[in-house]
Amino acid sequence: MGHDDAYHWPPELLELLIELVPRLSRSKDGVLGFLRGAGVSEELLAVHRQQLAADRAAISKYKIVRAVLSQINEQGDAGLQVRRELLKRAIEFEDFSTLWPDDRLPAQGLQANARSLVNVKDSFTRMNQARNDERAARLAARTAETERLARRRAEFAALRGRFADLFNELDPRKRGTALEGVLNDVFKAEGVLLRESFVLRDEDGQVAEQIDGALEMDGSQYLVEIKWRGEPVEINAMSRHLVRVYGRSEVRALFISASGFTGPAIKESERALNQRVIVLGELRELILLLEQDGDITHWLREKVRIAQLDRRPLALLGSDF
């Protein structure tokens, strides 16, 4: 409970305490004991003890309290703990039967006013704290997003370099394997994991199917085929991939080619849209996507939307959307 200002008591609270604290003790020695118990240093109280020893009538309880409270209120952070404890004791005092009869009702009223003032102040403090917390949370979120985007740009720059290196690889097999790894990292950069190439074997241990990859996005599974050949993908290669897709319930197809697709291959994909979602893509789209710092998940979602609504399996980034 924050029964204090970060630096000092406001004037209205100080005056309430100056009127309340003397009434909480019957004697001047009792007032000094109350203050000492709250943590006021003996150094501050010594002068008042000396005055009482010399002439008890020369100083009142109220003068003692005003002098001491004014001093600790000007101590700033050094007096913070004492102010907290003194305020806590004053507003949590309960046994008013020990007070002088004429002080009981005034003390209760002063305490109620002090509590009300503290509660109002605490409410504003909590509201300010809530605003500060919200501001800090927004700042932390912006900082985290800025750092994420910086990491993403660095990752994309590295991926663009790896794509460029692929064009220097003359071995088709090595180039295809390297391309699969780059695509996997492109999807991974957006939080989508692409399962790397795998094989399915028959009962005799012979390779039954060779799958370039698979991914899951928005609750849907995609069987991925990647081709980097000198000629456009023709209908036979497309048909083989579609057969693998048909053999798996609810699975969608994503076919990416570095050299485009023949007309018959695209037509075959259009016919397959009656049964499954078929998406065709070209390698140059992914290169453009990296150059623009685009999001590959948005790219795939838009291609799926066009395939489903417009029945166009091949819609190219930069020209069709």
PDB file of C-alpha atoms in Angstrom:
ATOM      1  CA  MET A   1       0.000   0.000   0.000  1.00  0.00           C
ATOM      2  CA  GLY A   2       1.587   3.283  -1.060  1.00  0.00           C
ATOM      3  CA  HIS A   3       0.870   5.533   1.945  1.00  0.00           C
ATOM      4  CA  ASP A   4       3.376   8.111   0.780  1.00  0.00           C
ATOM      5  CA  ASP A   5       4.404  10.295  -2.050  1.00  0.00           C
ATOM      6  CA  ALA A   6       7.503   9.232  -3.932  1.00  0.00           C
ATOM      7  CA  TYR A   7       9.225  12.314  -2.461  1.00  0.00           C
ATOM      8  CA  HIS A   8       7.096  13.746   0.379  1.00  0.00           C
ATOM      9  CA  TRP A   9       3.616  14.093   1.831  1.00  0.00           C
ATOM     10  CA  PRO A  10       1.432  16.705   0.127  1.00  0.00           C
ATOM     11  CA  PRO A  11       0.552  19.735   2.336  1.00  0.00           C
ATOM     12  CA  GLU A  12      -3.024  18.621   3.025  1.00  0.00           C
ATOM     13  CA  LEU A  13      -1.899  15.216   4.294  1.00  0.00           C
ATOM     14  CA  LEU A  14       0.900  16.747   6.361  1.00  0.00           C
ATOM     15  CA  GLU A  15      -1.567  19.056   8.117  1.00  0.00           C
ATOM     16  CA  LEU A  16      -3.941  16.182   8.862  1.00  0.00           C
ATOM     17  CA  LEU A  17      -1.103  14.185  10.426  1.00  0.00           C
ATOM     18  CA  ILE A  18       0.069  17.167  12.474  1.00  0.00           C
ATOM     19  CA  GLU A  19      -3.446  17.377  13.942  1.00  0.00           C
ATOM     20  CA  LEU A  20      -3.941  13.616  14.307  1.00  0.00           C
ATOM     21  CA  VAL A  21      -0.666  12.288  15.746  1.00  0.00           C
ATOM     22  CA  PRO A  22      -0.668  14.441  18.934  1.00  0.00           C
ATOM     23  CA  ARG A  23      -4.156  13.189  19.763  1.00  0.00           C
ATOM     24  CA  LEU A  24      -3.080   9.536  19.586  1.00  0.00           C
ATOM     25  CA  SER A  25      -1.039   9.853  22.795  1.00  0.00           C
ATOM     26  CA  ARG A  26      -2.109  11.323  26.127  1.00  0.00           C
ATOM     27  CA  SER A  27       1.326  12.698  27.028  1.00  0.00           C
ATOM     28  CA  LYS A  28       4.212  14.482  25.394  1.00  0.00           C
ATOM     29  CA  ASP A  29       6.466  11.564  26.260  1.00  0.00           C
ATOM     30  CA  GLY A  30       3.893   9.311  24.608  1.00  0.00           C
ATOM     31  CA  VAL A  31       4.110  11.397  21.429  1.00  0.00           C
ATOM     32  CA  LEU A  32       7.892  11.068  21.424  1.00  0.00           C
ATOM     33  CA  GLY A  33       7.497   7.307  21.919  1.00  0.00           C
ATOM     34  CA  PHE A  34       5.024   7.119  19.009  1.00  0.00           C
ATOM     35  CA  LEU A  35       7.444   8.975  16.761  1.00  0.00           C
ATOM     36  CA  ARG A  36      10.428   6.905  17.883  1.00  0.00           C
ATOM     37  CA  GLY A  37       8.470   3.703  17.311  1.00  0.00           C
ATOM     38  CA  ALA A  38       7.787   4.828  13.742  1.00  0.00           C
ATOM     39  CA  GLY A  39      11.517   5.083  13.138  1.00  0.00           C
ATOM     40  CA  VAL A  40      12.163   8.787  13.706  1.00  0.00           C
ATOM     41  CA  SER A  41      15.819   9.133  14.663  1.00  0.00           C
ATOM     42  CA  GLU A  42      16.779   9.977  18.219  1.00  0.00           C
ATOM     43  CA  GLU A  43      18.798  12.831  16.773  1.00  0.00           C
ATOM     44  CA  LEU A  44      15.598  14.578  15.673  1.00  0.00           C
ATOM     45  CA  LEU A  45      13.855  13.881  18.962  1.00  0.00           C
ATOM     46  CA  ALA A  46      16.743  14.838  21.272  1.00  0.00           C
ATOM     47  CA  VAL A  47      16.089  18.576  21.178  1.00  0.00           C
ATOM     48  CA  HIS A  48      12.471  18.037  22.191  1.00  0.00           C
ATOM     49  CA  ARG A  49      13.442  15.721  25.025  1.00  0.00           C
ATOM     50  CA  GLN A  50      15.818  18.430  26.275  1.00  0.00           C
ATOM     51  CA  GLN A  51      13.080  21.055  26.118  1.00  0.00           C
ATOM     52  CA  LEU A  52      10.725  18.818  28.080  1.00  0.00           C
ATOM     53  CA  ALA A  53      13.401  18.176  30.674  1.00  0.00           C
ATOM     54  CA  ALA A  54      14.021  21.913  31.065  1.00  0.00           C
ATOM     55  CA  ASP A  55      10.405  23.121  30.992  1.00  0.00           C
ATOM     56  CA  ARG A  56       7.544  20.760  30.082  1.00  0.00           C
ATOM     57  CA  ALA A  57       5.128  23.664  29.664  1.00  0.00           C
ATOM     58  CA  ALA A  58       7.329  25.421  27.120  1.00  0.00           C
ATOM     59  CA  ILE A  59       6.342  23.122  24.257  1.00  0.00           C
ATOM     60  CA  SER A  60       3.104  21.338  23.316  1.00  0.00           C
ATOM     61  CA  LYS A  61       2.481  17.950  21.728  1.00  0.00           C
ATOM     62  CA  TYR A  62       1.390  19.752  18.551  1.00  0.00           C
ATOM     63  CA  LYS A  63       4.593  21.800  18.312  1.00  0.00           C
ATOM     64  CA  ILE A  64       6.683  18.670  18.737  1.00  0.00           C
ATOM     65  CA  VAL A  65       4.777  16.835  16.011  1.00  0.00           C
ATOM     66  CA  ARG A  66       4.791  19.794  13.618  1.00  0.00           C
ATOM     67  CA  ALA A  67       8.543  20.256  13.986  1.00  0.00           C
ATOM     68  CA  VAL A  68       9.392  16.569  13.611  1.00  0.00           C
ATOM     69  CA  LEU A  69       6.977  15.817  10.736  1.00  0.00           C
ATOM     70  CA  SER A  70       8.083  18.914   8.833  1.00  0.00           C
ATOM     71  CA  GLN A  71      11.699  17.812   9.159  1.00  0.00           C
ATOM     72  CA  ILE A  72      11.182  14.233   7.979  1.00  0.00           C
ATOM     73  CA  ASN A  73       8.957  15.491   5.161  1.00  0.00           C
ATOM     74  CA  GLU A  74      11.906  17.457   3.787  1.00  0.00           C
ATOM     75  CA  GLN A  75      14.301  14.514   3.924  1.00  0.00           C
ATOM     76  CA  GLY A  76      13.270  13.248   0.493  1.00  0.00           C
ATOM     77  CA  ASP A  77      14.166   9.639  -0.193  1.00  0.00           C
ATOM     78  CA  ALA A  78      16.173   9.434   3.038  1.00  0.00           C
ATOM     79  CA  GLY A  79      12.981   9.805   5.071  1.00  0.00           C
ATOM     80  CA  LEU A  80      10.841   7.577   2.886  1.00  0.00           C
ATOM     81  CA  GLN A  81      10.724   4.570   5.211  1.00  0.00           C
ATOM     82  CA  VAL A  82       9.967   6.706   8.285  1.00  0.00           C
ATOM     83  CA  ARG A  83       7.139   8.513   6.470  1.00  0.00           C
ATOM     84  CA  ARG A  84       5.661   5.194   5.384  1.00  0.00           C
ATOM     85  CA  GLU A  85       5.739   3.713   8.880  1.00  0.00           C
ATOM     86  CA  LEU A  86       4.453   6.846  10.603  1.00  0.00           C
ATOM     87  CA  LEU A  87       1.570   7.193   8.166  1.00  0.00           C
ATOM     88  CA  LYS A  88       0.772   3.483   8.491  1.00  0.00           C
ATOM     89  CA  ARG A  89       0.641   3.707  12.286  1.00  0.00           C
ATOM     90  CA  ALA A  90      -1.508   6.835  12.203  1.00  0.00           C
ATOM     91  CA  ILE A  91      -4.195   5.576   9.817  1.00  0.00           C
ATOM     92  CA  GLU A  92      -4.258   2.036  11.227  1.00  0.00           C
ATOM     93  CA  PHE A  93      -4.585   3.148  14.877  1.00  0.00           C
ATOM     94  CA  GLU A  94      -7.635   1.415  16.408  1.00  0.00           C
ATOM     95  CA  ASP A  95      -7.847   1.729  20.211  1.00  0.00           C
ATOM     96  CA  PHE A  96      -9.362   5.175  20.591  1.00  0.00           C
ATOM     97  CA  SER A  97     -10.471   4.294  24.121  1.00  0.00           C
ATOM     98  CA  THR A  98      -6.927   5.049  25.320  1.00  0.00           C
ATOM     99  CA  LEU A  99      -7.143   8.684  24.170  1.00  0.00           C
ATOM    100  CA  TRP A 100      -8.342  11.671  26.107  1.00  0.00           C
ATOM    101  CA  PRO A 101     -12.156  11.738  25.851  1.00  0.00           C
ATOM    102  CA  ASP A 102     -12.117  15.104  24.076  1.00  0.00           C
ATOM    103  CA  ASP A 103      -9.627  13.759  21.519  1.00  0.00           C
ATOM    104  CA  ARG A 104     -11.480  10.584  20.536  1.00  0.00           C
ATOM    105  CA  LEU A 105     -14.022  11.920  18.035  1.00  0.00           C
ATOM    106  CA  PRO A 106     -11.647  14.505  16.495  1.00  0.00           C
ATOM    107  CA  ALA A 107      -8.970  11.810  16.126  1.00  0.00           C
ATOM    108  CA  GLN A 108     -11.409   9.446  14.422  1.00  0.00           C
ATOM    109  CA  GLY A 109     -12.514  12.188  12.040  1.00  0.00           C
ATOM    110  CA  LEU A 110      -8.938  13.203  11.226  1.00  0.00           C
ATOM    111  CA  GLN A 111      -7.973   9.570  10.682  1.00  0.00           C
ATOM    112  CA  ALA A 112     -10.945   9.058   8.337  1.00  0.00           C
ATOM    113  CA  ASN A 113      -9.958  12.146   6.342  1.00  0.00           C
ATOM    114  CA  ALA A 114      -6.340  10.985   6.156  1.00  0.00           C
ATOM    115  CA  ARG A 115      -7.424   7.526   4.998  1.00  0.00           C
ATOM    116  CA  SER A 116      -9.693   9.051   2.354  1.00  0.00           C
ATOM    117  CA  LEU A 117      -6.894  11.273   1.100  1.00  0.00           C
ATOM    118  CA  VAL A 118      -4.474   8.342   1.008  1.00  0.00           C
ATOM    119  CA  ASN A 119      -7.008   6.169  -0.846  1.00  0.00           C
ATOM    120  CA  VAL A 120      -7.590   8.872  -3.458  1.00  0.00           C
ATOM    121  CA  LYS A 121      -3.858   9.334  -3.834  1.00  0.00           C
ATOM    122  CA  ASP A 122      -3.334   5.587  -4.073  1.00  0.00           C
ATOM    123  CA  SER A 123      -6.036   5.386  -6.758  1.00  0.00           C
ATOM    124  CA  PHE A 124      -4.251   8.000  -8.840  1.00  0.00           C
ATOM    125  CA  THR A 125      -0.957   6.240  -8.161  1.00  0.00           C
ATOM    126  CA  ARG A 126      -2.420   2.939  -9.327  1.00  0.00           C
ATOM    127  CA  MET A 127      -3.907   4.559 -12.424  1.00  0.00           C
ATOM    128  CA  ASN A 128      -0.584   6.210 -13.203  1.00  0.00           C
ATOM    129  CA  GLN A 129       1.195   2.927 -12.600  1.00  0.00           C
ATOM    130  CA  ALA A 130      -1.265   1.149 -14.885  1.00  0.00           C
ATOM    131  CA  ARG A 131      -0.643   3.749 -17.589  1.00  0.00           C
ATOM    132  CA  ASN A 132       3.103   3.434 -17.079  1.00  0.00           C
ATOM    133  CA  ASP A 133       2.867  -0.355 -17.237  1.00  0.00           C
ATOM    134  CA  GLU A 134       0.796  -0.146 -20.416  1.00  0.00           C
ATOM    135  CA  ARG A 135       3.270   2.295 -21.937  1.00  0.00           C
ATOM    136  CA  ALA A 136       6.173   0.046 -20.963  1.00  0.00           C
ATOM    137  CA  ALA A 137       4.390  -2.972 -22.440  1.00  0.00           C
ATOM    138  CA  ARG A 138       3.817  -1.124 -25.726  1.00  0.00           C
ATOM    139  CA  LEU A 139       7.451  -0.039 -25.797  1.00  0.00           C
ATOM    140  CA  ALA A 140       8.627  -3.584 -25.076  1.00  0.00           C
ATOM    141  CA  ALA A 141       6.353  -4.913 -27.826  1.00  0.00           C
ATOM    142  CA  ARG A 142       7.663  -2.331 -30.312  1.00  0.00           C
ATOM    143  CA  THR A 143      11.245  -3.127 -29.330  1.00  0.00           C
ATOM    144  CA  ALA A 144      10.641  -6.861 -29.699  1.00  0.00           C
ATOM    145  CA  GLU A 145       8.992  -6.319 -33.090  1.00  0.00           C
ATOM    146  CA  THR A 146      11.856  -4.092 -34.242  1.00  0.00           C
ATOM    147  CA  GLU A 147      14.364  -6.739 -33.190  1.00  0.00           C
ATOM    148  CA  ARG A 148      12.304  -9.470 -34.888  1.00  0.00           C
ATOM    149  CA  LEU A 149      12.179  -7.514 -38.143  1.00  0.00           C
ATOM    150  CA  ALA A 150      15.921  -6.856 -37.966  1.00  0.00           C
ATOM    151  CA  ARG A 151      16.590 -10.578 -37.514  1.00  0.00           C
ATOM    152  CA  ARG A 152      14.175 -11.341 -40.339  1.00  0.00           C
ATOM    153  CA  ARG A 153      15.904  -8.896 -42.699  1.00  0.00           C
ATOM    154  CA  ALA A 154      19.260 -10.456 -41.851  1.00  0.00           C
ATOM    155  CA  GLU A 155      17.853 -13.948 -42.459  1.00  0.00           C
ATOM    156  CA  PHE A 156      16.337 -12.871 -45.787  1.00  0.00           C
ATOM    157  CA  ALA A 157      19.616 -11.283 -46.876  1.00  0.00           C
ATOM    158  CA  ALA A 158      21.389 -14.566 -46.162  1.00  0.00           C
ATOM    159  CA  LEU A 159      18.685 -16.511 -48.011  1.00  0.00           C
ATOM    160  CA  ARG A 160      19.006 -14.244 -51.056  1.00  0.00           C
ATOM    161  CA  GLY A 161      22.710 -14.992 -51.066  1.00  0.00           C
ATOM    162  CA  ARG A 162      22.042 -18.720 -50.913  1.00  0.00           C
ATOM    163  CA  PHE A 163      19.567 -18.447 -53.808  1.00  0.00           C
ATOM    164  CA  ALA A 164      22.198 -16.611 -55.852  1.00  0.00           C
ATOM    165  CA  ASP A 165      24.701 -19.378 -55.134  1.00  0.00           C
ATOM    166  CA  LEU A 166      22.267 -21.962 -56.528  1.00  0.00           C
ATOM    167  CA  PHE A 167      22.585 -20.494 -60.018  1.00  0.00           C
ATOM    168  CA  ASN A 168      26.302 -21.278 -59.940  1.00  0.00           C
ATOM    169  CA  GLU A 169      25.720 -24.946 -59.121  1.00  0.00           C
ATOM    170  CA  LEU A 170      25.884 -27.012 -62.307  1.00  0.00           C
ATOM    171  CA  ASP A 171      25.082 -30.397 -60.764  1.00  0.00           C
ATOM    172  CA  PRO A 172      21.253 -30.724 -60.974  1.00  0.00           C
ATOM    173  CA  ARG A 173      21.070 -33.149 -58.055  1.00  0.00           C
ATOM    174  CA  LYS A 174      23.159 -30.971 -55.731  1.00  0.00           C
ATOM    175  CA  ARG A 175      21.264 -27.901 -56.876  1.00  0.00           C
ATOM    176  CA  GLY A 176      17.901 -29.536 -56.182  1.00  0.00           C
ATOM    177  CA  THR A 177      18.965 -30.691 -52.725  1.00  0.00           C
ATOM    178  CA  ALA A 178      20.313 -27.235 -51.889  1.00  0.00           C
ATOM    179  CA  LEU A 179      17.087 -25.624 -53.150  1.00  0.00           C
ATOM    180  CA  GLU A 180      15.030 -27.784 -50.808  1.00  0.00           C
ATOM    181  CA  GLY A 181      17.164 -26.594 -47.888  1.00  0.00           C
ATOM    182  CA  VAL A 182      16.778 -22.936 -48.852  1.00  0.00           C
ATOM    183  CA  LEU A 183      12.994 -23.266 -49.203  1.00  0.00           C
ATOM    184  CA  ASN A 184      12.828 -24.982 -45.842  1.00  0.00           C
ATOM    185  CA  ASP A 185      14.609 -22.017 -44.262  1.00  0.00           C
ATOM    186  CA  VAL A 186      12.361 -19.522 -46.088  1.00  0.00           C
ATOM    187  CA  PHE A 187       9.291 -21.131 -44.536  1.00  0.00           C
ATOM    188  CA  LYS A 188      11.054 -21.541 -41.192  1.00  0.00           C
ATOM    189  CA  ALA A 189      11.731 -17.775 -41.114  1.00  0.00           C
ATOM    190  CA  GLU A 190       7.945 -17.280 -40.957  1.00  0.00           C
ATOM    191  CA  GLY A 191       7.383 -19.990 -38.377  1.00  0.00           C
ATOM    192  CA  VAL A 192       6.313 -22.701 -40.848  1.00  0.00           C
ATOM    193  CA  LEU A 193       8.331 -25.898 -40.795  1.00  0.00           C
ATOM    194  CA  LEU A 194       8.855 -27.667 -44.098  1.00  0.00           C
ATOM    195  CA  ARG A 195       9.542 -31.356 -43.657  1.00  0.00           C
ATOM    196  CA  GLU A 196      12.572 -32.188 -45.705  1.00  0.00           C
ATOM    197  CA  SER A 197      12.562 -34.795 -48.463  1.00  0.00           C
ATOM    198  CA  PHE A 198      11.732 -38.320 -47.402  1.00  0.00           C
ATOM    199  CA  VAL A 199      10.988 -41.695 -48.971  1.00  0.00           C
ATOM    200  CA  LEU A 200       8.293 -44.302 -48.417  1.00  0.00           C
ATOM    201  CA  ARG A 201       9.286 -47.928 -48.894  1.00  0.00           C
ATOM    202  CA  ASP A 202       7.245 -51.002 -49.746  1.00  0.00           C
ATOM    203  CA  GLU A 203       7.252 -54.296 -47.864  1.00  0.00           C
ATOM    204  CA  ASP A 204      10.426 -55.365 -49.675  1.00  0.00           C
ATOM    205  CA  GLY A 205      12.242 -52.221 -48.593  1.00  0.00           C
ATOM    206  CA  GLN A 206      12.183 -50.765 -52.080  1.00  0.00           C
ATOM    207  CA  VAL A 207      11.518 -47.050 -52.569  1.00  0.00           C
ATOM    208  CA  ALA A 208       7.812 -46.654 -53.328  1.00  0.00           C
ATOM    209  CA  GLU A 209       7.638 -42.854 -53.224  1.00  0.00           C
ATOM    210  CA  GLN A 210      10.147 -40.022 -53.138  1.00  0.00           C
ATOM    211  CA  ILE A 211       8.654 -36.885 -51.547  1.00  0.00           C
ATOM    212  CA  ASP A 212      10.465 -33.557 -51.869  1.00  0.00           C
ATOM    213  CA  GLY A 213       8.850 -32.166 -48.724  1.00  0.00           C
ATOM    214  CA  ALA A 214       5.679 -31.493 -46.762  1.00  0.00           C
ATOM    215  CA  LEU A 215       4.427 -28.569 -44.729  1.00  0.00           C
ATOM    216  CA  GLU A 216       1.493 -27.661 -42.518  1.00  0.00           C
ATOM    217  CA  MET A 217      -0.108 -24.218 -42.516  1.00  0.00           C
ATOM    218  CA  ASP A 218      -3.451 -23.019 -41.155  1.00  0.00           C
ATOM    219  CA  GLY A 219      -4.380 -26.587 -40.301  1.00  0.00           C
ATOM    220  CA  SER A 220      -3.851 -27.910 -43.849  1.00  0.00           C
ATOM    221  CA  GLN A 221      -1.170 -30.318 -45.047  1.00  0.00           C
ATOM    222  CA  TYR A 222       0.703 -29.642 -48.301  1.00  0.00           C
ATOM    223  CA  LEU A 223       2.710 -32.159 -50.266  1.00  0.00           C
ATOM    224  CA  VAL A 224       5.577 -30.186 -51.805  1.00  0.00           C
ATOM    225  CA  GLU A 225       7.272 -30.886 -55.126  1.00  0.00           C
ATOM    226  CA  ILE A 226      10.294 -28.832 -56.231  1.00  0.00           C
ATOM    227  CA  LYS A 227      11.762 -28.946 -59.749  1.00  0.00           C
ATOM    228  CA  TRP A 228      14.751 -27.128 -61.220  1.00  0.00           C
ATOM    229  CA  ARG A 229      15.113 -28.244 -64.811  1.00  0.00           C
ATOM    230  CA  GLY A 230      16.089 -26.653 -68.060  1.00  0.00           C
ATOM    231  CA  GLU A 231      12.580 -27.089 -69.492  1.00  0.00           C
ATOM    232  CA  PRO A 232       9.136 -26.260 -68.052  1.00  0.00           C
ATOM    233  CA  VAL A 233       7.474 -28.961 -65.979  1.00  0.00           C
ATOM    234  CA  GLU A 234       5.412 -31.131 -68.335  1.00  0.00           C
ATOM    235  CA  ILE A 235       2.212 -33.061 -67.752  1.00  0.00           C
ATOM    236  CA  ASN A 236       3.820 -36.372 -66.790  1.00  0.00           C
ATOM    237  CA  ALA A 237       5.728 -34.877 -63.862  1.00  0.00           C
ATOM    238  CA  MET A 238       2.577 -33.011 -62.812  1.00  0.00           C
ATOM    239  CA  SER A 239       0.454 -36.165 -63.004  1.00  0.00           C
ATOM    240  CA  ARG A 240       2.894 -38.130 -60.852  1.00  0.00           C
ATOM    241  CA  HIS A 241       2.726 -35.474 -58.141  1.00  0.00           C
ATOM    242  CA  LEU A 242      -1.075 -35.344 -58.294  1.00  0.00           C
ATOM    243  CA  VAL A 243      -1.263 -39.125 -57.901  1.00  0.00           C
ATOM    244  CA  ARG A 244       0.778 -38.840 -54.706  1.00  0.00           C
ATOM    245  CA  VAL A 245      -1.595 -36.122 -53.469  1.00  0.00           C
ATOM    246  CA  TYR A 246      -4.731 -38.142 -54.316  1.00  0.00           C
ATOM    247  CA  GLY A 247      -3.345 -41.015 -52.281  1.00  0.00           C
ATOM    248  CA  ARG A 248      -3.516 -38.899 -49.117  1.00  0.00           C
ATOM    249  CA  SER A 249      -6.821 -37.748 -47.652  1.00  0.00           C
ATOM    250  CA  GLU A 250      -7.382 -33.961 -47.619  1.00  0.00           C
ATOM    251  CA  VAL A 251      -3.770 -33.212 -48.537  1.00  0.00           C
ATOM    252  CA  ARG A 252      -3.112 -30.202 -50.788  1.00  0.00           C
ATOM    253  CA  ALA A 253      -0.446 -29.823 -53.475  1.00  0.00           C
ATOM    254  CA  LEU A 254       2.294 -27.197 -53.736  1.00  0.00           C
ATOM    255  CA  PHE A 255       4.450 -27.529 -56.851  1.00  0.00           C
ATOM    256  CA  ILE A 256       7.348 -25.090 -57.290  1.00  0.00           C
ATOM    257  CA  SER A 257       9.300 -24.943 -60.551  1.00  0.00           C
ATOM    258  CA  ALA A 258      12.395 -22.948 -61.471  1.00  0.00           C
ATOM    259  CA  SER A 259      11.500 -23.109 -65.183  1.00  0.00           C
ATOM    260  CA  GLY A 260       7.722 -22.707 -65.235  1.00  0.00           C
ATOM    261  CA  PHE A 261       5.044 -25.164 -66.393  1.00  0.00           C
ATOM    262  CA  THR A 262       3.781 -26.300 -69.781  1.00  0.00           C
ATOM    263  CA  GLY A 263       0.220 -25.513 -70.815  1.00  0.00           C
ATOM    264  CA  PRO A 264      -0.916 -29.167 -70.498  1.00  0.00           C
ATOM    265  CA  ALA A 265       0.586 -29.381 -67.002  1.00  0.00           C
ATOM    266  CA  ILE A 266      -1.355 -26.287 -65.926  1.00  0.00           C
ATOM    267  CA  LYS A 267      -4.568 -27.674 -67.491  1.00  0.00           C
ATOM    268  CA  GLU A 268      -4.104 -30.927 -65.588  1.00  0.00           C
ATOM    269  CA  SER A 269      -3.796 -28.920 -62.374  1.00  0.00           C
ATOM    270  CA  GLU A 270      -6.971 -26.995 -63.190  1.00  0.00           C
ATOM    271  CA  ARG A 271      -8.895 -30.262 -63.608  1.00  0.00           C
ATOM    272  CA  ALA A 272      -7.508 -31.510 -60.293  1.00  0.00           C
ATOM    273  CA  LEU A 273      -9.010 -28.479 -58.529  1.00  0.00           C
ATOM    274  CA  ASN A 274     -12.344 -30.325 -58.600  1.00  0.00           C
ATOM    275  CA  GLN A 275     -10.946 -32.651 -55.945  1.00  0.00           C
ATOM    276  CA  ARG A 276      -8.061 -30.913 -54.195  1.00  0.00           C
ATOM    277  CA  VAL A 277      -6.433 -27.534 -53.687  1.00  0.00           C
ATOM    278  CA  ILE A 278      -3.551 -27.374 -56.162  1.00  0.00           C
ATOM    279  CA  VAL A 279      -1.088 -24.487 -56.002  1.00  0.00           C
ATOM    280  CA  LEU A 280       1.672 -23.889 -58.545  1.00  0.00           C
ATOM    281  CA  GLY A 281       4.546 -21.497 -57.962  1.00  0.00           C
ATOM    282  CA  GLU A 282       7.698 -20.354 -59.695  1.00  0.00           C
ATOM    283  CA  LEU A 283      11.107 -19.918 -58.137  1.00  0.00           C
ATOM    284  CA  ARG A 284      11.306 -16.309 -59.306  1.00  0.00           C
ATOM    285  CA  GLU A 285       8.327 -15.521 -57.074  1.00  0.00           C
ATOM    286  CA  LEU A 286      10.266 -16.614 -54.012  1.00  0.00           C
ATOM    287  CA  ILE A 287      13.286 -14.564 -55.074  1.00  0.00           C
ATOM    288  CA  LEU A 288      11.019 -11.524 -55.517  1.00  0.00           C
ATOM    289  CA  LEU A 289       9.428 -12.252 -52.159  1.00  0.00           C
ATOM    290  CA  LEU A 290      12.817 -12.201 -50.445  1.00  0.00           C
ATOM    291  CA  GLU A 291      13.831  -9.000 -52.238  1.00  0.00           C
ATOM    292  CA  GLN A 292      10.635  -7.319 -50.979  1.00  0.00           C
ATOM    293  CA  ASP A 293      10.970  -8.763 -47.452  1.00  0.00           C
ATOM    294  CA  GLY A 294       7.572 -10.342 -48.078  1.00  0.00           C
ATOM    295  CA  ASP A 295       5.849 -13.022 -46.020  1.00  0.00           C
ATOM    296  CA  ILE A 296       5.780 -16.446 -47.665  1.00  0.00           C
ATOM    297  CA  THR A 297       2.723 -17.463 -45.626  1.00  0.00           C
ATOM    298  CA  HIS A 298       0.775 -14.520 -47.098  1.00  0.00           C
ATOM    299  CA  TRP A 299       2.049 -15.538 -50.534  1.00  0.00           C
ATOM    300  CA  LEU A 300       0.778 -19.103 -50.118  1.00  0.00           C
ATOM    301  CA  ARG A 301      -2.565 -18.005 -48.628  1.00  0.00           C
ATOM    302  CA  GLU A 302      -3.200 -15.673 -51.564  1.00  0.00           C
ATOM    303  CA  LYS A 303      -2.346 -18.383 -54.083  1.00  0.00           C
ATOM    304  CA  VAL A 304      -4.708 -20.783 -52.287  1.00  0.00           C
ATOM    305  CA  ARG A 305      -7.479 -18.168 -52.348  1.00  0.00           C
ATOM    306  CA  ILE A 306      -7.082 -17.638 -56.099  1.00  0.00           C
ATOM    307  CA  ALA A 307      -6.936 -21.388 -56.748  1.00  0.00           C
ATOM    308  CA  GLN A 308     -10.121 -22.010 -54.769  1.00  0.00           C
ATOM    309  CA  LEU A 309     -12.194 -19.036 -55.934  1.00  0.00           C
ATOM    310  CA  ASP A 310     -10.886 -18.342 -59.440  1.00  0.00           C
ATOM    311  CA  ARG A 311      -9.866 -21.927 -60.253  1.00  0.00           C
ATOM    312  CA  ARG A 312      -6.392 -20.748 -61.227  1.00  0.00           C
ATOM    313  CA  PRO A 313      -3.645 -22.960 -59.797  1.00  0.00           C
ATOM    314  CA  LEU A 314      -0.916 -20.690 -61.186  1.00  0.00           C
ATOM    315  CA  ALA A 315      -1.164 -17.050 -60.054  1.00  0.00           C
ATOM    316  CA  LEU A 316       2.151 -15.205 -60.067  1.00  0.00           C
ATOM    317  CA  LEU A 317       3.404 -12.723 -57.498  1.00  0.00           C
ATOM    318  CA  GLY A 318       4.067  -9.357 -59.117  1.00  0.00           C
ATOM    319  CA  SER A 319       1.619  -9.817 -61.981  1.00  0.00           C
ATOM    320  CA  ASP A 320      -1.534 -11.534 -60.668  1.00  0.00           C
ATOM    321  CA  PHE A 321      -1.396 -10.260 -57.080  1.00  0.00           C
TER     322      PHE A 321
END
